[in-house]
mmCIF file of C-alpha atoms in Angstrom:
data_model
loop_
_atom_site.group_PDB
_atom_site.id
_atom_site.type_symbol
_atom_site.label_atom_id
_atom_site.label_comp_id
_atom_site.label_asym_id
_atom_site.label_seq_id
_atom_site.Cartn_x
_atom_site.Cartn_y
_atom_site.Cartn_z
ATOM 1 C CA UNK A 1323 1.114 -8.952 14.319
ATOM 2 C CA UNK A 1324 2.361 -11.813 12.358
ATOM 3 C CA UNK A 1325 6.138 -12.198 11.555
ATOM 4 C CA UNK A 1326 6.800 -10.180 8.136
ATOM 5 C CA UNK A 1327 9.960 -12.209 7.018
ATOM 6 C CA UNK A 1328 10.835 -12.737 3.100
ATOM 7 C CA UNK A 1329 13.745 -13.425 1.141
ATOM 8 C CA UNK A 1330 12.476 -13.887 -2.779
ATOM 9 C CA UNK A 1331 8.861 -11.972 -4.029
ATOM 10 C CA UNK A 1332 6.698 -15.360 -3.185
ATOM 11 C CA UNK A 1333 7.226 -15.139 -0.010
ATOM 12 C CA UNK A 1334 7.104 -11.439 0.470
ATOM 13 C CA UNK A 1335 3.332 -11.761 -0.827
ATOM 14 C CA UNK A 1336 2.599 -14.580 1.604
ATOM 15 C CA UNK A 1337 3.732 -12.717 4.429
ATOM 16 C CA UNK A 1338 1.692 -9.761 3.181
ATOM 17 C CA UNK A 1339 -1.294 -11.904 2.979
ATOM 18 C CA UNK A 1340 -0.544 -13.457 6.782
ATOM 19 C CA UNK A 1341 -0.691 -9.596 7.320
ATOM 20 C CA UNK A 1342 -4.069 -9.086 5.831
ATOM 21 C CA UNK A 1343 -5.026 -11.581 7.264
ATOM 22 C CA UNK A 1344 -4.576 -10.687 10.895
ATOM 23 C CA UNK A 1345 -6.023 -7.102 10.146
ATOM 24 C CA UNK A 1346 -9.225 -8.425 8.839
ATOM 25 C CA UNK A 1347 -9.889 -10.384 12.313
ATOM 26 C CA UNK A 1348 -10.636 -6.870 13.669
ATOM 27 C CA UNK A 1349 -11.895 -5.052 10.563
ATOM 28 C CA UNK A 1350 -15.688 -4.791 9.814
ATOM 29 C CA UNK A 1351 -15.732 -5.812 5.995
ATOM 30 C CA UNK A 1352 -16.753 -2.905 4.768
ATOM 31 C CA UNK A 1353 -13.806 -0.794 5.755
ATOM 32 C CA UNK A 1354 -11.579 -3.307 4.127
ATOM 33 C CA UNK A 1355 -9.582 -2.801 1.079
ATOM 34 C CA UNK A 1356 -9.311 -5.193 -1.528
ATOM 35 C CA UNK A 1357 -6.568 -7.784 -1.237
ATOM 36 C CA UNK A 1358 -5.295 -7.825 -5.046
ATOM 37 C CA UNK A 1359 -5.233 -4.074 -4.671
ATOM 38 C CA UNK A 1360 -3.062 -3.930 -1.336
ATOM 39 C CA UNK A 1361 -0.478 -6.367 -2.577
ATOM 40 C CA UNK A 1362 -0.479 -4.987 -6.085
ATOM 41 C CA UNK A 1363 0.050 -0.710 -4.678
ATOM 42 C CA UNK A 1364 2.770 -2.576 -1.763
ATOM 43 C CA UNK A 1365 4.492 -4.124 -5.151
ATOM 44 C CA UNK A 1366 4.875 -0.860 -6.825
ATOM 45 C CA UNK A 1367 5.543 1.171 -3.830
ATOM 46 C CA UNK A 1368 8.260 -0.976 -2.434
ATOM 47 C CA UNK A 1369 9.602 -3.268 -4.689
ATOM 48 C CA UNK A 1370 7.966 -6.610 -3.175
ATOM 49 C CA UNK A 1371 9.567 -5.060 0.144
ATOM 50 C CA UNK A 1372 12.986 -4.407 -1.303
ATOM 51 C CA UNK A 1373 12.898 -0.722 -1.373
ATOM 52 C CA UNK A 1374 14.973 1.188 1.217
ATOM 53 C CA UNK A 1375 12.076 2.858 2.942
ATOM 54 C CA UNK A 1376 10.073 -0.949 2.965
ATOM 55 C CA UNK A 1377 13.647 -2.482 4.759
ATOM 56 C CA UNK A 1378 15.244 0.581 7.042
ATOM 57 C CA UNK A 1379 11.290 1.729 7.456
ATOM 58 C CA UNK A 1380 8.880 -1.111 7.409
ATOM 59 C CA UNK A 1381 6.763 1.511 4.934
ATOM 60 C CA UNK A 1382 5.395 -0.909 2.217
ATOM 61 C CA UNK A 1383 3.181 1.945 0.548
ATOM 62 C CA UNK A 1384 5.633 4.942 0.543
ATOM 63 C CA UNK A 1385 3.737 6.956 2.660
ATOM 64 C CA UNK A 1386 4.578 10.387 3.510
ATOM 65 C CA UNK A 1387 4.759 12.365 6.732
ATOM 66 C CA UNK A 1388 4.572 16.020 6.671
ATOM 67 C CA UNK A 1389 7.233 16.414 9.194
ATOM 68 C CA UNK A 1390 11.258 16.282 9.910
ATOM 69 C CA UNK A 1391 11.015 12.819 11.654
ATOM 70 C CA UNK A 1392 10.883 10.299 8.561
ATOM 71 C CA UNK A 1393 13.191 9.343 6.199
ATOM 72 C CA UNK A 1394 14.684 11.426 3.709
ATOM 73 C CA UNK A 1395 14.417 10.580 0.445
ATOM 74 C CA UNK A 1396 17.641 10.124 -1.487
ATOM 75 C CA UNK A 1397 19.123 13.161 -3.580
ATOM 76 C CA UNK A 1398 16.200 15.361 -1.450
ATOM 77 C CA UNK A 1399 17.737 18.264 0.018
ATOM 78 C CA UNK A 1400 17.113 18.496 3.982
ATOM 79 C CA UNK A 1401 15.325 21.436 3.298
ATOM 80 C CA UNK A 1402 11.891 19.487 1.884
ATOM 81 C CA UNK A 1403 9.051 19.421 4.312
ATOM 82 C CA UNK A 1404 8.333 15.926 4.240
ATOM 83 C CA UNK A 1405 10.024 12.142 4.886
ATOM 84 C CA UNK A 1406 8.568 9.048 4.512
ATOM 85 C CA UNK A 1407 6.872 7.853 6.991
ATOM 86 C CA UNK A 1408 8.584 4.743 9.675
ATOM 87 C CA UNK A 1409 6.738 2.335 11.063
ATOM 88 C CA UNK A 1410 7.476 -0.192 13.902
ATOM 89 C CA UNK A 1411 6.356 -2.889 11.860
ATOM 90 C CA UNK A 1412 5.295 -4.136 8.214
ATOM 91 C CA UNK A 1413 1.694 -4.452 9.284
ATOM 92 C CA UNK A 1414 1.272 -0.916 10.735
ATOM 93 C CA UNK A 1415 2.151 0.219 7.430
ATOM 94 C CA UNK A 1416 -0.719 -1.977 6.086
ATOM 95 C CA UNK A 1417 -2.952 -0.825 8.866
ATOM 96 C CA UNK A 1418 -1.903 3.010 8.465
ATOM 97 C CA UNK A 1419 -2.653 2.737 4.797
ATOM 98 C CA UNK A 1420 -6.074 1.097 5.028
ATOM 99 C CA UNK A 1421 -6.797 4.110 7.362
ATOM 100 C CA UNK A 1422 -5.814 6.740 5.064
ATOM 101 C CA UNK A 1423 -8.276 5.284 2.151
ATOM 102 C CA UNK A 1424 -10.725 4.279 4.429
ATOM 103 C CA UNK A 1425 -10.355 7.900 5.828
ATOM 104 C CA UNK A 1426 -9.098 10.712 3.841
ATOM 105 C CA UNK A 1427 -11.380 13.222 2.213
ATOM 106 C CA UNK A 1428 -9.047 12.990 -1.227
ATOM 107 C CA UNK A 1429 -10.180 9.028 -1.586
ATOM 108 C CA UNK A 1430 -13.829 9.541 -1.286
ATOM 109 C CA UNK A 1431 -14.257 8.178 -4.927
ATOM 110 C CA UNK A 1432 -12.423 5.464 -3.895
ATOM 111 C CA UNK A 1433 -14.835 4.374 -1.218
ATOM 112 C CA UNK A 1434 -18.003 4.999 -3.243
ATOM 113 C CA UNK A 1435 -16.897 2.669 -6.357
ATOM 114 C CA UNK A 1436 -15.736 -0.009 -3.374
ATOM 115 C CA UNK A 1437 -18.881 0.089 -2.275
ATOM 116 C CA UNK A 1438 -20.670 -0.396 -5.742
ATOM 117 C CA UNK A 1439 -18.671 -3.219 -6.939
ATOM 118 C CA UNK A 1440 -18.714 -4.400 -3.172
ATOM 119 C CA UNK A 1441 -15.216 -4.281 -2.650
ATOM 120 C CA UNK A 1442 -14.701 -6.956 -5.810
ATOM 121 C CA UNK A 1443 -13.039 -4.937 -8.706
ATOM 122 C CA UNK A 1444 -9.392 -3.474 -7.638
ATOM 123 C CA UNK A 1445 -9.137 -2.429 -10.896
ATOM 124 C CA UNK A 1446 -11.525 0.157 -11.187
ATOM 125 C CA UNK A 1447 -10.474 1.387 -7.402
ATOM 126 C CA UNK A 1448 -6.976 1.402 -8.628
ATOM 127 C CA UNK A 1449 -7.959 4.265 -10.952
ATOM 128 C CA UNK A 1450 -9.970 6.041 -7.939
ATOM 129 C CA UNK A 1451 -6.466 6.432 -6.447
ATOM 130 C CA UNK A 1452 -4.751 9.708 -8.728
ATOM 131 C CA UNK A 1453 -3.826 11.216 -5.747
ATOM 132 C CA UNK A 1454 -2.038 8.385 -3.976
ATOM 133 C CA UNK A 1455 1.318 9.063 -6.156
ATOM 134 C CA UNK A 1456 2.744 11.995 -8.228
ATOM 135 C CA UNK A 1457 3.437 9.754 -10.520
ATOM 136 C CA UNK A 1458 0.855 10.538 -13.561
ATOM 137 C CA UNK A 1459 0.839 6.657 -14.796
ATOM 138 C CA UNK A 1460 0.341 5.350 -11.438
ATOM 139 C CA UNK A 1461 -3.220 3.835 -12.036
ATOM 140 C CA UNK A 1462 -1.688 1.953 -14.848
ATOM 141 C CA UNK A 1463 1.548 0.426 -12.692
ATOM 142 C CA UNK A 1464 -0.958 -1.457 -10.162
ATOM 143 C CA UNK A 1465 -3.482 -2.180 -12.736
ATOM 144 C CA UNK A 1466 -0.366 -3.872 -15.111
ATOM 145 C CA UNK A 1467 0.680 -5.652 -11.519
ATOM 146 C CA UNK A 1468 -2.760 -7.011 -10.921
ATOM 147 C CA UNK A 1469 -2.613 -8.163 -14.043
ATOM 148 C CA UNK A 1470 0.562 -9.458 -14.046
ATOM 149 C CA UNK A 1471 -0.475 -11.296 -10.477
ATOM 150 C CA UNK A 1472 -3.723 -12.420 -11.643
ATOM 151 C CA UNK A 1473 -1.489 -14.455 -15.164
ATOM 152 C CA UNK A 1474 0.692 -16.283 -12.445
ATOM 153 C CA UNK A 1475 -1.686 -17.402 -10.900
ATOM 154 C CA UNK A 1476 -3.367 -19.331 -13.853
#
């Protein structure tokens, strides 16, 4: 995998995009997920990779395991039954995560309104994606950052 260095939020999506990038070369296109969408969910998940499980974890999507072996959260007692997931690299968080939607039983909605809008509107897949966070406003944090994204660019 490409090097995943950063030091301000520009360069953290580059090197996100290098990442995408290198995935896709082995990815048939329709198990891909939609670029805005990827950089706008690592964005909220990790803080444009500042978050502690993004640095001490290389998890860019704050992605659970159901096991003893991640990371705890902070103020979690020991006692919960998950951690956050570590991975040996930035990009095997990308490519873990593009698994999960591409796989998972809970994004099947997901995958059908990829499909129909041929993998071109993140922000109608953003709201296929309820049960990627606890958090109840989640749809509308990546839809505000795609927005947000979408205004820098013009």
């Amino acid at each position: 995998p490409p090097k995943f260095e950063y030091s301000n939020n520009k360069e953290f999506i580059q090197a996100l995009n290098r990442c995408i990038d290198y995935i896709h070369l082995d990815l048939p296109h329709k198990q891909r997920i939609n670029r805005e969408l990827m950089i706008a969910q690592s964005i909220v998940e990790s803080d444009y990779g500042k978050s502690r499980f993004a640095r001490e974890g290389h998890n860019l999507y704050g992605i659970r395991i159901w096991s003893k072996e991640g990371m705890l959260p902070l103020q979690q007692p020991e006692t919960i039954e998950w951690r956050v997931r570590i991975f040996k690299n930035k990009c095997e968080s990308v490519m873990y995560y593009i698994e999960i939607l591409n796989t998972k039983q809970v994004y099947a909605e997901f995958r059908k309104i990829r499909e129909i809008t041929l993998n071109q509107d993140p922000i109608a897949m953003a709201k296929a994606l309820d049960s990627f966070s606890t958090n109840k406003e989640y749809e509308k944090y990546v839809i505000e950052v795609i927005n947000k994204l979408r205004n820098e660019i013009k």
